[in-house]
Amino acid sequence: MLSLAILTASFLALAGAGASPASLPVVAKRQGADALSTFVAQEQAISVKGVLANIGGQNSSLVPGAHPGAVVASPSTVNPNYFYTWTRDSALTYTMLIDELLFGDVSLRKTIEDYTTAQAILQTVTNPSGSLWPAGDGLGEPKFYTNLTRYDGTWGRPQRDGPALRAIAFMTLAPALFNLNETAAYMQFYWPLVLNDLRYVGQYWNQSGYDLWEEVHGSSFFTIANQHKALVQGALLAQKLNTTCKPCAQAPQLLCFLQSNFWNSSGGYLTANINSNQVTRSGINADPILASISVFDANASCNAGDFQPCNSKVLATHKVFVDSFRNLYPINKNATAPNAVLVGRYPEDTYYNGNPWPLCTFAAAEVLYDAVHQINQTGTLTIDKTSLAFFQDLSPNITVGNYTGATMTGILKNMTTYADGFISAVQPHLPSNGSISEQFNATTGESLSASKLTWSFASFVTMARRRAGEYPISWGAWHPLANTKMTAGQCKASSYNSTGSYTPVVADGAPNITKICSSEVIFSCNASTEFGQNVFLLGNVTKLGGQLNNTDKIILPLNTGNITSDNPQWYVDIWLAAGQTVGYQYVLQNGSDWVFERGPVRTVKVPACGSGKLVRTSDSFRFPSS
Ligand SMILES: *[C@@H]1O[C@H](CO)[C@@H](O)[C@H](O)[C@H]1NC(C)=O
Ligand SMILES: *[C@@H]1O[C@H](CO)[C@@H](O)[C@H](O)[C@H]1NC(C)=O
Ligand SMILES: *[C@@H]1O[C@H](CO)[C@@H](O)[C@H](O)[C@H]1NC(C)=O
Ligand SMILES: *[C@@H]1O[C@H](CO)[C@@H](O)[C@H](O)[C@H]1NC(C)=O
Ligand SMILES: *[C@@H]1O[C@H](CO)[C@@H](O)[C@H](O)[C@H]1NC(C)=O
Ligand SMILES: *[C@@H]1O[C@H](CO)[C@@H](O)[C@H](O)[C@H]1NC(C)=O
Ligand SMILES: *[C@@H]1O[C@H](CO)[C@@H](O)[C@H](O)[C@H]1NC(C)=O
Ligand SMILES: *[C@@H]1O[C@H](CO)[C@@H](O)[C@H](O)[C@H]1NC(C)=O
Ligand SMILES: *[C@@H]1O[C@H](CO)[C@@H](O)[C@H](O)[C@H]1NC(C)=O
Ligand SMILES: *[C@@H]1O[C@H](CO)[C@@H](O)[C@H](O)[C@H]1NC(C)=O
Ligand SMILES: *[C@@H]1O[C@H](CO)[C@@H](O)[C@H](O)[C@H]1NC(C)=O
Ligand SMILES: *[C@@H]1O[C@H](CO)[C@@H](O)[C@H](O)[C@H]1NC(C)=O
């Protein structure tokens, strides 16, 4: 398939034009010869190689059988088995690689084209979350086999950050093609891929899903923040392409949702999840920190969208988050601020008994480098009641106020030193070959869990670029479209119905999937559950697991979005092949137990092809008598 050949020609032109075209910003501010800078430069090079070695099509012996452009999470196949490709990790990784291309590494064009084809194919793969046609629900599937086939095991699905992050990755590439006057090629090969994902975001942002750690079912800050960025970036890109992005008009509602729901005012931090099944957790989490570095825009003010790195709420969250690990991990030796420490995902983490994660520790540094740049650009450091405690760690006698000149410079210097501290905390625990695993043992600092984790490497590269004062091209966080504010009362559970408009991107190598005639079924089940319990649907068609009475086939959790105090209504809205009779049953997840409802298998008749009808079941969970 030569469909992307025109892009190869374009990127060759980019190479011919010199390593870094004049209009692409490449700034190098900190090229110190100190020991830390030397380490960062070496580890940065190792990390780019480490990422590429985990991607199919690079002739890498580490990931045999992976399709070209498929990002393998880690070569580890046992304890744990991470030999899969996740939409989120892949998109974050390729956003980094696309930025590396923009910084001048044109050798990456081939792998970026491989990723393009791989994602065009994956968009069309029917999976346990659904399918591309007609309702796009399959785009929310979090992971696939590395040969780009569906994974049917039980998993936390859907995960709604994936489509947003993938759209962001491909939108990040737009300036490169615009620079080469290849707008038409962008319109042909990339915009349709992006639009499928933006349609998904506009349609489903207001429905719950699993968070980036794949454990919590609810609404995650990281997910919504990235979805908001994707819709705004999409609206601005559509203008440049003289086209429209109707689902992008949802953006102000996402901002409203973010601003109204996630700030924990008594604790003074942004909480990771709301409407969740994890009520015993504090909500202190790397999630908002990772969100902030993802939506970072070097040209934005601290209050743009409210969640830029230099925003007071983000800095306050940074303090609460980092402090939660000081006395938790023995390796941190109860170090107090302004000493940096190793940080993990969230303090209540029990995965491998709970340990520091390199990628979270690098993020803690990266968000500070970003914030220092943004504050320095505005020329004034504003310290308010929200951020005061954060700044007092760096400047003990500081008070609420606006600072310029030497005071500002001195505090920013201390902030940069603090950021460097996070890297210094990691450095002694890396093996001599620079390989970065998923975790460090909380007591010994030894590498733990998946080795050579792709996301660990990618997070080092972005952190190193920001440390050097090298920033991605602005995506528009400063633009009025990104800042359309509403009052909490105006927030609405809105949605843009894209059903019927999702389209396989055949130009990129996607199969022209048969548009199976489907009709809509809403499975609705009243079940009074206890906190921590979930209700799943199991049925004898593939989308519902495929086999009744088999716990290994349970793949479809119901949504909690319709539950009220007097109406415990769980539901899922799904499209199934028209005209058939489906047998189904509900199953209660209680910890690690599955409790099947008693009584006979239920049946529903899916409306006939073209009838335009939908069926809504009205079931009540038949609890086994105790
Ligand atoms: C894809 O990989 C999975 C897991 O290794 C394997 O079970 C499956 O047979 C492969 N499918 C194809 C079409 O190669
Ligand atoms: C793109 O078009 C502009 C205006 O026609 C021209 O000045 C510029 O050289 C072109 N750039 C490339 C890379 O062809
Ligand atoms: C969009 O339209 C404007 C005005 O008609 C034109 O100048 C511009 O070249 C068009 N851009 C693209 C990408 O077609
Ligand atoms: C660190 O603090 C914890 C409690 O917060 C305490 O149990 C532990 O003894 C302290 N460790 C050291 C080395 O001081
Ligand atoms: C971390 O290291 C300690 C000390 O060797 C060991 O007891 C513990 O089991 C390790 N933790 C994990 C999760 O492997
Ligand atoms: C702050 O901005 C000034 C002027 O643009 C620049 O010289 C300086 O390096 C910047 N400092 C930091 C810490 O970014
Ligand atoms: C920066 O931190 C040092 C201590 O490491 C402190 O002496 C100094 O006053 C701080 N700078 C400012 C501006 O507060
Ligand atoms: C903070 O204030 C105390 C008491 O006034 C003083 O002793 C100390 O030197 C001050 N510290 C800094 C960093 O200015
Ligand atoms: C800091 O500056 C902002 C913007 O000019 C202003 O609104 C705020 O009141 C100032 N804060 C203090 C404490 O002076
Ligand atoms: C969305 O649009 C499709 C196709 O027009 C329609 O069948 C479906 O009922 C609509 N769904 C909602 C929730 O409005
Ligand atoms: C895909 O298949 C449909 C139905 O066979 C056809 O109408 C359409 O033109 C095809 N699309 C492409 C891009 O080949
Ligand atoms: C699924 O179960 C229903 C009810 O028992 C039955 O009518 C239908 O034929 C079954 N479908 C398949 C594909 O086995």
Tab-separated table of N, CA, C and O in Angstrom, residues 14 32-33 60 162 170 179 196 205 234 237 262 264 268 328 339 345 386 393 471 495 531 547 573 596 609 616:
chain	number	residue	atom	x	y	z
A	14	LEU	N	11.394	17.849	4.182
A	14	LEU	CA	11.692	18.464	5.478
A	14	LEU	C	13.166	18.243	5.820
A	14	LEU	O	13.866	19.142	6.265
A	32	GLY	N	23.940	23.331	30.647
A	32	GLY	CA	25.006	23.356	31.652
A	32	GLY	C	25.923	22.153	31.523
A	32	GLY	O	25.545	21.108	31.027
A	33	ALA	N	27.142	22.305	31.969
A	33	ALA	CA	28.106	21.213	31.902
A	33	ALA	C	28.149	20.456	33.218
A	33	ALA	O	29.006	19.630	33.447
A	60	SER	N	13.424	-4.572	15.781
A	60	SER	CA	13.860	-4.771	17.151
A	60	SER	C	13.641	-6.215	17.560
A	60	SER	O	12.577	-6.778	17.364
A	162	GLY	N	-8.075	7.450	25.558
A	162	GLY	CA	-7.310	6.972	24.393
A	162	GLY	C	-7.602	7.735	23.107
A	162	GLY	O	-6.669	8.256	22.465
A	170	PHE	N	-1.893	13.041	16.463
A	170	PHE	CA	-1.927	13.346	15.028
A	170	PHE	C	-2.106	14.845	14.765
A	170	PHE	O	-1.642	15.356	13.749
A	179	ASN	N	3.900	23.491	7.291
A	179	ASN	CA	5.174	24.123	6.964
A	179	ASN	C	5.668	23.755	5.575
A	179	ASN	O	6.406	24.489	4.953
A	196	ASN	N	-12.562	10.946	13.558
A	196	ASN	CA	-13.209	9.792	14.204
A	196	ASN	C	-13.044	9.882	15.727
A	196	ASN	O	-13.995	9.676	16.482
A	205	TRP	N	-17.863	11.964	26.150
A	205	TRP	CA	-17.078	12.538	27.249
A	205	TRP	C	-17.839	12.501	28.555
A	205	TRP	O	-17.242	12.369	29.624
A	234	GLY	N	-8.854	20.581	17.997
A	234	GLY	CA	-9.597	20.170	16.809
A	234	GLY	C	-10.353	21.332	16.181
A	234	GLY	O	-10.368	21.496	14.956
A	237	LEU	N	-7.793	23.571	14.510
A	237	LEU	CA	-7.235	22.935	13.314
A	237	LEU	C	-8.270	22.921	12.188
A	237	LEU	O	-7.940	23.159	11.020
A	262	PHE	N	-13.625	18.993	40.386
A	262	PHE	CA	-12.444	18.238	40.822
A	262	PHE	C	-11.630	18.890	41.940
A	262	PHE	O	-10.727	18.274	42.474
A	264	ASN	N	-10.752	19.823	45.434
A	264	ASN	CA	-11.073	19.472	46.814
A	264	ASN	C	-10.629	20.657	47.673
A	264	ASN	O	-9.441	20.796	47.974
A	268	GLY	N	-7.224	21.055	49.521
A	268	GLY	CA	-6.357	21.918	48.725
A	268	GLY	C	-5.653	21.198	47.589
A	268	GLY	O	-4.478	21.435	47.329
A	328	LEU	N	5.945	7.698	53.313
A	328	LEU	CA	5.290	6.450	52.926
A	328	LEU	C	6.289	5.415	52.421
A	328	LEU	O	6.206	4.234	52.751
A	339	ASN	N	13.432	19.202	49.801
A	339	ASN	CA	14.090	18.045	49.189
A	339	ASN	C	13.068	17.290	48.341
A	339	ASN	O	11.942	17.058	48.789
A	345	ARG	N	2.070	6.501	42.034
A	345	ARG	CA	0.823	6.885	41.356
A	345	ARG	C	-0.127	7.580	42.326
A	345	ARG	O	-0.678	8.610	42.045
A	386	THR	N	-4.015	29.793	47.647
A	386	THR	CA	-3.999	28.404	47.181
A	386	THR	C	-2.575	27.885	47.020
A	386	THR	O	-2.268	26.755	47.388
A	393	ASP	N	7.573	26.273	50.781
A	393	ASP	CA	8.612	25.235	50.797
A	393	ASP	C	9.889	25.726	50.121
A	393	ASP	O	10.984	25.250	50.428
A	471	TYR	N	10.220	23.503	23.920
A	471	TYR	CA	8.778	23.339	24.108
A	471	TYR	C	8.083	22.936	22.819
A	471	TYR	O	8.474	23.343	21.727
A	495	SER	N	-23.888	16.034	24.841
A	495	SER	CA	-23.244	15.044	23.992
A	495	SER	C	-23.513	15.431	22.546
A	495	SER	O	-24.553	16.001	22.235
A	531	PHE	N	-20.833	-0.009	47.995
A	531	PHE	CA	-19.639	0.625	47.443
A	531	PHE	C	-18.606	-0.425	47.083
A	531	PHE	O	-18.390	-1.377	47.819
A	547	GLN	N	-20.479	-15.875	25.704
A	547	GLN	CA	-20.905	-17.157	26.289
A	547	GLN	C	-21.510	-16.934	27.669
A	547	GLN	O	-20.880	-16.309	28.533
A	573	ASP	N	-25.424	1.326	26.805
A	573	ASP	CA	-26.084	1.670	25.546
A	573	ASP	C	-25.193	1.102	24.446
A	573	ASP	O	-24.046	1.502	24.301
A	596	PHE	N	-23.639	-14.465	39.924
A	596	PHE	CA	-24.631	-14.481	38.830
A	596	PHE	C	-26.014	-14.275	39.412
A	596	PHE	O	-26.343	-14.784	40.486
A	609	CYS	N	-33.247	-4.374	10.936
A	609	CYS	CA	-32.402	-3.458	10.163
A	609	CYS	C	-33.246	-2.331	9.581
A	609	CYS	O	-34.290	-2.574	8.974
A	616	ARG	N	-35.172	-0.654	24.998
A	616	ARG	CA	-34.602	-0.365	26.301
A	616	ARG	C	-35.154	-1.432	27.244
A	616	ARG	O	-36.364	-1.545	27.412
